């Protein structure tokens, strides 16, 4: 592996470890489940949305919407 990739991986490992000290993955999961069960939050299942599109003979679109691009 190139030296730059090794440095990127090492940096990411440290970032993840620091983030995990702030909040556990279990707490993140708990918050996500609470948000999903909130009646004010509309969440559609990814697979169900695509299957529904196919069944209704409509195109299934996979898209990512970002606030800004890093480039």
mmCIF file of N, CA and C in Angstrom:
data_model
loop_
_atom_site.group_PDB
_atom_site.id
_atom_site.type_symbol
_atom_site.label_atom_id
_atom_site.label_comp_id
_atom_site.label_asym_id
_atom_site.label_seq_id
_atom_site.Cartn_x
_atom_site.Cartn_y
_atom_site.Cartn_z
ATOM 1 N N UNK A 1 0.853 -1.169 0.000
ATOM 2 C CA UNK A 1 0.000 0.000 0.000
ATOM 3 C C UNK A 1 0.902 1.235 0.000
ATOM 4 N N UNK A 2 0.482 2.240 -0.716
ATOM 5 C CA UNK A 2 1.311 3.438 -0.791
ATOM 6 C C UNK A 2 1.361 4.141 0.562
ATOM 7 N N UNK A 3 2.392 4.919 0.743
ATOM 8 C CA UNK A 3 2.594 5.622 2.004
ATOM 9 C C UNK A 3 1.440 6.577 2.310
ATOM 10 N N UNK A 4 0.937 7.259 1.296
ATOM 11 C CA UNK A 4 -0.154 8.212 1.518
ATOM 12 C C UNK A 4 -1.423 7.497 1.981
ATOM 13 N N UNK A 5 -1.713 6.345 1.401
ATOM 14 C CA UNK A 5 -2.899 5.588 1.827
ATOM 15 C C UNK A 5 -2.741 5.092 3.258
ATOM 16 N N UNK A 6 -1.557 4.673 3.606
ATOM 17 C CA UNK A 6 -1.299 4.232 4.980
ATOM 18 C C UNK A 6 -1.520 5.375 5.962
ATOM 19 N N UNK A 7 -1.076 6.559 5.596
ATOM 20 C CA UNK A 7 -1.262 7.724 6.475
ATOM 21 C C UNK A 7 -2.739 8.099 6.582
ATOM 22 N N UNK A 8 -3.460 8.006 5.475
ATOM 23 C CA UNK A 8 -4.898 8.299 5.507
ATOM 24 C C UNK A 8 -5.615 7.315 6.422
ATOM 25 N N UNK A 9 -5.309 6.029 6.280
ATOM 26 C CA UNK A 9 -5.936 5.006 7.122
ATOM 27 C C UNK A 9 -5.623 5.239 8.593
ATOM 28 N N UNK A 10 -4.385 5.548 8.896
ATOM 29 C CA UNK A 10 -3.991 5.785 10.281
ATOM 30 C C UNK A 10 -4.717 7.008 10.851
ATOM 31 N N UNK A 11 -4.809 8.055 10.060
ATOM 32 C CA UNK A 11 -5.524 9.260 10.497
ATOM 33 C C UNK A 11 -6.989 8.947 10.761
ATOM 34 N N UNK A 12 -7.616 8.197 9.862
ATOM 35 C CA UNK A 12 -9.031 7.845 10.033
ATOM 36 C C UNK A 12 -9.233 6.974 11.269
ATOM 37 N N UNK A 13 -8.311 6.059 11.520
ATOM 38 C CA UNK A 13 -8.419 5.224 12.727
ATOM 39 C C UNK A 13 -8.429 6.097 13.980
ATOM 40 N N UNK A 14 -7.535 7.080 14.011
ATOM 41 C CA UNK A 14 -7.475 7.986 15.160
ATOM 42 C C UNK A 14 -8.745 8.831 15.266
ATOM 43 N N UNK A 15 -9.265 9.297 14.145
ATOM 44 C CA UNK A 15 -10.502 10.087 14.157
ATOM 45 C C UNK A 15 -11.675 9.264 14.676
ATOM 46 N N UNK A 16 -11.751 8.017 14.243
ATOM 47 C CA UNK A 16 -12.839 7.134 14.681
ATOM 48 C C UNK A 16 -12.732 6.857 16.173
ATOM 49 N N UNK A 17 -11.515 6.584 16.640
ATOM 50 C CA UNK A 17 -11.318 6.321 18.067
ATOM 51 C C UNK A 17 -11.704 7.547 18.898
ATOM 52 N N UNK A 18 -11.347 8.736 18.430
ATOM 53 C CA UNK A 18 -11.702 9.967 19.146
ATOM 54 C C UNK A 18 -13.215 10.159 19.158
ATOM 55 N N UNK A 19 -13.866 9.896 18.040
ATOM 56 C CA UNK A 19 -15.323 10.039 17.960
ATOM 57 C C UNK A 19 -16.019 9.030 18.869
ATOM 58 N N UNK A 20 -15.474 7.821 18.948
ATOM 59 C CA UNK A 20 -16.076 6.788 19.789
ATOM 60 C C UNK A 20 -15.952 7.128 21.270
ATOM 61 N N UNK A 21 -14.953 7.923 21.627
ATOM 62 C CA UNK A 21 -14.834 8.352 23.021
ATOM 63 C C UNK A 21 -15.922 9.371 23.368
ATOM 64 N N UNK A 22 -16.404 10.096 22.377
ATOM 65 C CA UNK A 22 -17.450 11.094 22.604
ATOM 66 C C UNK A 22 -18.831 10.465 22.709
ATOM 67 N N UNK A 23 -19.116 9.496 21.840
ATOM 68 C CA UNK A 23 -20.422 8.832 21.833
ATOM 69 C C UNK A 23 -20.230 7.409 21.315
ATOM 70 N N UNK A 24 -20.842 6.462 21.999
ATOM 71 C CA UNK A 24 -20.680 5.062 21.608
ATOM 72 C C UNK A 24 -21.556 4.732 20.401
ATOM 73 N N UNK A 25 -21.186 3.676 19.697
ATOM 74 C CA UNK A 25 -21.993 3.252 18.551
ATOM 75 C C UNK A 25 -23.378 2.804 19.015
ATOM 76 N N UNK A 26 -23.459 2.267 20.222
ATOM 77 C CA UNK A 26 -24.754 1.889 20.778
ATOM 78 C C UNK A 26 -25.659 3.090 20.990
ATOM 79 N N UNK A 27 -25.071 4.201 21.438
ATOM 80 C CA UNK A 27 -25.848 5.429 21.637
ATOM 81 C C UNK A 27 -26.308 5.998 20.298
ATOM 82 N N UNK A 28 -25.451 5.922 19.292
ATOM 83 C CA UNK A 28 -25.829 6.383 17.951
ATOM 84 C C UNK A 28 -27.000 5.560 17.432
ATOM 85 N N UNK A 29 -26.912 4.241 17.608
ATOM 86 C CA UNK A 29 -28.000 3.359 17.172
ATOM 87 C C UNK A 29 -29.289 3.690 17.916
ATOM 88 N N UNK A 30 -29.182 3.903 19.214
ATOM 89 C CA UNK A 30 -30.357 4.242 20.022
ATOM 90 C C UNK A 30 -31.005 5.532 19.515
ATOM 91 N N UNK A 31 -30.189 6.549 19.249
ATOM 92 C CA UNK A 31 -30.718 7.816 18.746
ATOM 93 C C UNK A 31 -31.348 7.654 17.363
ATOM 94 N N UNK A 32 -30.733 6.837 16.517
ATOM 95 C CA UNK A 32 -31.284 6.608 15.177
ATOM 96 C C UNK A 32 -32.636 5.904 15.265
ATOM 97 N N UNK A 33 -32.736 4.919 16.142
ATOM 98 C CA UNK A 33 -34.003 4.201 16.309
ATOM 99 C C UNK A 33 -35.082 5.125 16.868
ATOM 100 N N UNK A 34 -34.707 5.997 17.793
ATOM 101 C CA UNK A 34 -35.673 6.952 18.335
ATOM 102 C C UNK A 34 -36.141 7.919 17.251
ATOM 103 N N UNK A 35 -35.215 8.393 16.441
ATOM 104 C CA UNK A 35 -35.575 9.316 15.359
ATOM 105 C C UNK A 35 -36.485 8.622 14.357
ATOM 106 N N UNK A 36 -36.212 7.342 14.095
ATOM 107 C CA UNK A 36 -37.011 6.579 13.141
ATOM 108 C C UNK A 36 -38.425 6.346 13.665
ATOM 109 N N UNK A 37 -38.571 6.227 14.982
ATOM 110 C CA UNK A 37 -39.897 5.976 15.547
ATOM 111 C C UNK A 37 -40.672 7.269 15.787
ATOM 112 N N UNK A 38 -40.012 8.405 15.632
ATOM 113 C CA UNK A 38 -40.658 9.706 15.812
ATOM 114 C C UNK A 38 -41.664 9.926 14.685
ATOM 115 N N UNK A 39 -42.893 10.256 15.044
ATOM 116 C CA UNK A 39 -43.938 10.429 14.028
ATOM 117 C C UNK A 39 -43.685 11.641 13.134
ATOM 118 N N UNK A 40 -42.848 12.575 13.574
ATOM 119 C CA UNK A 40 -42.537 13.755 12.763
ATOM 120 C C UNK A 40 -41.472 13.468 11.709
ATOM 121 N N UNK A 41 -40.828 12.315 11.814
ATOM 122 C CA UNK A 41 -39.754 11.961 10.894
ATOM 123 C C UNK A 41 -40.284 10.988 9.859
ATOM 124 N N UNK A 42 -40.222 11.362 8.595
ATOM 125 C CA UNK A 42 -40.685 10.478 7.535
ATOM 126 C C UNK A 42 -39.476 9.740 6.968
ATOM 127 N N UNK A 43 -39.440 8.443 7.184
ATOM 128 C CA UNK A 43 -38.346 7.614 6.695
ATOM 129 C C UNK A 43 -38.935 6.526 5.815
ATOM 130 N N UNK A 44 -38.416 6.406 4.614
ATOM 131 C CA UNK A 44 -38.855 5.335 3.726
ATOM 132 C C UNK A 44 -37.742 4.308 3.643
ATOM 133 N N UNK A 45 -38.113 3.060 3.557
ATOM 134 C CA UNK A 45 -37.124 2.016 3.371
ATOM 135 C C UNK A 45 -36.541 2.096 1.969
ATOM 136 N N UNK A 46 -35.241 1.976 1.872
ATOM 137 C CA UNK A 46 -34.554 2.083 0.585
ATOM 138 C C UNK A 46 -35.043 1.017 -0.394
ATOM 139 N N UNK A 47 -35.003 -0.232 0.039
ATOM 140 C CA UNK A 47 -35.403 -1.329 -0.849
ATOM 141 C C UNK A 47 -36.877 -1.216 -1.224
ATOM 142 N N UNK A 48 -37.723 -0.892 -0.246
ATOM 143 C CA UNK A 48 -39.151 -0.793 -0.517
ATOM 144 C C UNK A 48 -39.452 0.324 -1.515
ATOM 145 N N UNK A 49 -38.712 1.418 -1.436
ATOM 146 C CA UNK A 49 -38.925 2.523 -2.371
ATOM 147 C C UNK A 49 -38.592 2.097 -3.794
ATOM 148 N N UNK A 50 -37.491 1.374 -3.973
ATOM 149 C CA UNK A 50 -37.120 0.914 -5.313
ATOM 150 C C UNK A 50 -38.089 -0.146 -5.831
ATOM 151 N N UNK A 51 -38.486 -1.064 -4.962
ATOM 152 C CA UNK A 51 -39.434 -2.112 -5.362
ATOM 153 C C UNK A 51 -40.770 -1.484 -5.754
ATOM 154 N N UNK A 52 -41.222 -0.501 -4.982
ATOM 155 C CA UNK A 52 -42.466 0.188 -5.301
ATOM 156 C C UNK A 52 -42.405 0.879 -6.650
ATOM 157 N N UNK A 53 -41.248 1.450 -6.976
ATOM 158 C CA UNK A 53 -41.079 2.101 -8.280
ATOM 159 C C UNK A 53 -41.195 1.091 -9.410
ATOM 160 N N UNK A 54 -40.562 -0.042 -9.240
ATOM 161 C CA UNK A 54 -40.594 -1.079 -10.275
ATOM 162 C C UNK A 54 -42.020 -1.599 -10.447
ATOM 163 N N UNK A 55 -42.706 -1.853 -9.344
ATOM 164 C CA UNK A 55 -44.075 -2.375 -9.413
ATOM 165 C C UNK A 55 -45.028 -1.395 -10.093
ATOM 166 N N UNK A 56 -44.792 -0.105 -9.920
ATOM 167 C CA UNK A 56 -45.666 0.889 -10.542
ATOM 168 C C UNK A 56 -45.126 1.356 -11.890
ATOM 169 N N UNK A 57 -44.148 0.620 -12.415
ATOM 170 C CA UNK A 57 -43.564 0.892 -13.730
ATOM 171 C C UNK A 57 -43.002 2.318 -13.830
ATOM 172 N N UNK A 58 -42.381 2.766 -12.749
ATOM 173 C CA UNK A 58 -41.737 4.079 -12.713
ATOM 174 C C UNK A 58 -40.237 3.873 -12.498
ATOM 175 N N UNK A 59 -39.439 4.832 -12.906
ATOM 176 C CA UNK A 59 -37.997 4.673 -12.695
ATOM 177 C C UNK A 59 -37.643 4.762 -11.210
ATOM 178 N N UNK A 60 -36.717 3.924 -10.798
ATOM 179 C CA UNK A 60 -36.181 3.994 -9.442
ATOM 180 C C UNK A 60 -34.921 4.831 -9.479
ATOM 181 N N UNK A 61 -34.874 5.852 -8.682
ATOM 182 C CA UNK A 61 -33.732 6.764 -8.712
ATOM 183 C C UNK A 61 -32.959 6.645 -7.409
ATOM 184 N N UNK A 62 -31.667 6.457 -7.541
ATOM 185 C CA UNK A 62 -30.773 6.457 -6.393
ATOM 186 C C UNK A 62 -29.982 7.752 -6.478
ATOM 187 N N UNK A 63 -30.111 8.595 -5.480
ATOM 188 C CA UNK A 63 -29.441 9.900 -5.518
ATOM 189 C C UNK A 63 -28.903 10.249 -4.142
ATOM 190 N N UNK A 64 -27.908 11.087 -4.151
ATOM 191 C CA UNK A 64 -27.356 11.611 -2.905
ATOM 192 C C UNK A 64 -27.385 13.131 -3.008
ATOM 193 N N UNK A 65 -27.968 13.752 -2.017
ATOM 194 C CA UNK A 65 -28.061 15.209 -2.018
ATOM 195 C C UNK A 65 -27.119 15.731 -0.944
ATOM 196 N N UNK A 66 -26.226 16.608 -1.367
ATOM 197 C CA UNK A 66 -25.239 17.146 -0.436
ATOM 198 C C UNK A 66 -25.374 18.655 -0.336
ATOM 199 N N UNK A 67 -25.025 19.162 0.805
ATOM 200 C CA UNK A 67 -25.032 20.608 1.003
ATOM 201 C C UNK A 67 -23.933 21.252 0.171
ATOM 202 N N UNK A 68 -22.777 20.588 0.105
ATOM 203 C CA UNK A 68 -21.643 21.138 -0.643
ATOM 204 C C UNK A 68 -20.748 20.004 -1.101
ATOM 205 N N UNK A 69 -19.990 20.261 -2.113
ATOM 206 C CA UNK A 69 -19.042 19.285 -2.635
ATOM 207 C C UNK A 69 -17.650 19.624 -2.120
ATOM 208 N N UNK A 70 -16.839 18.603 -1.817
ATOM 209 C CA UNK A 70 -15.494 18.889 -1.309
ATOM 210 C C UNK A 70 -14.548 19.434 -2.374
ATOM 211 N N UNK A 71 -14.935 19.359 -3.638
ATOM 212 C CA UNK A 71 -14.020 19.813 -4.692
ATOM 213 C C UNK A 71 -14.182 21.269 -5.034
#
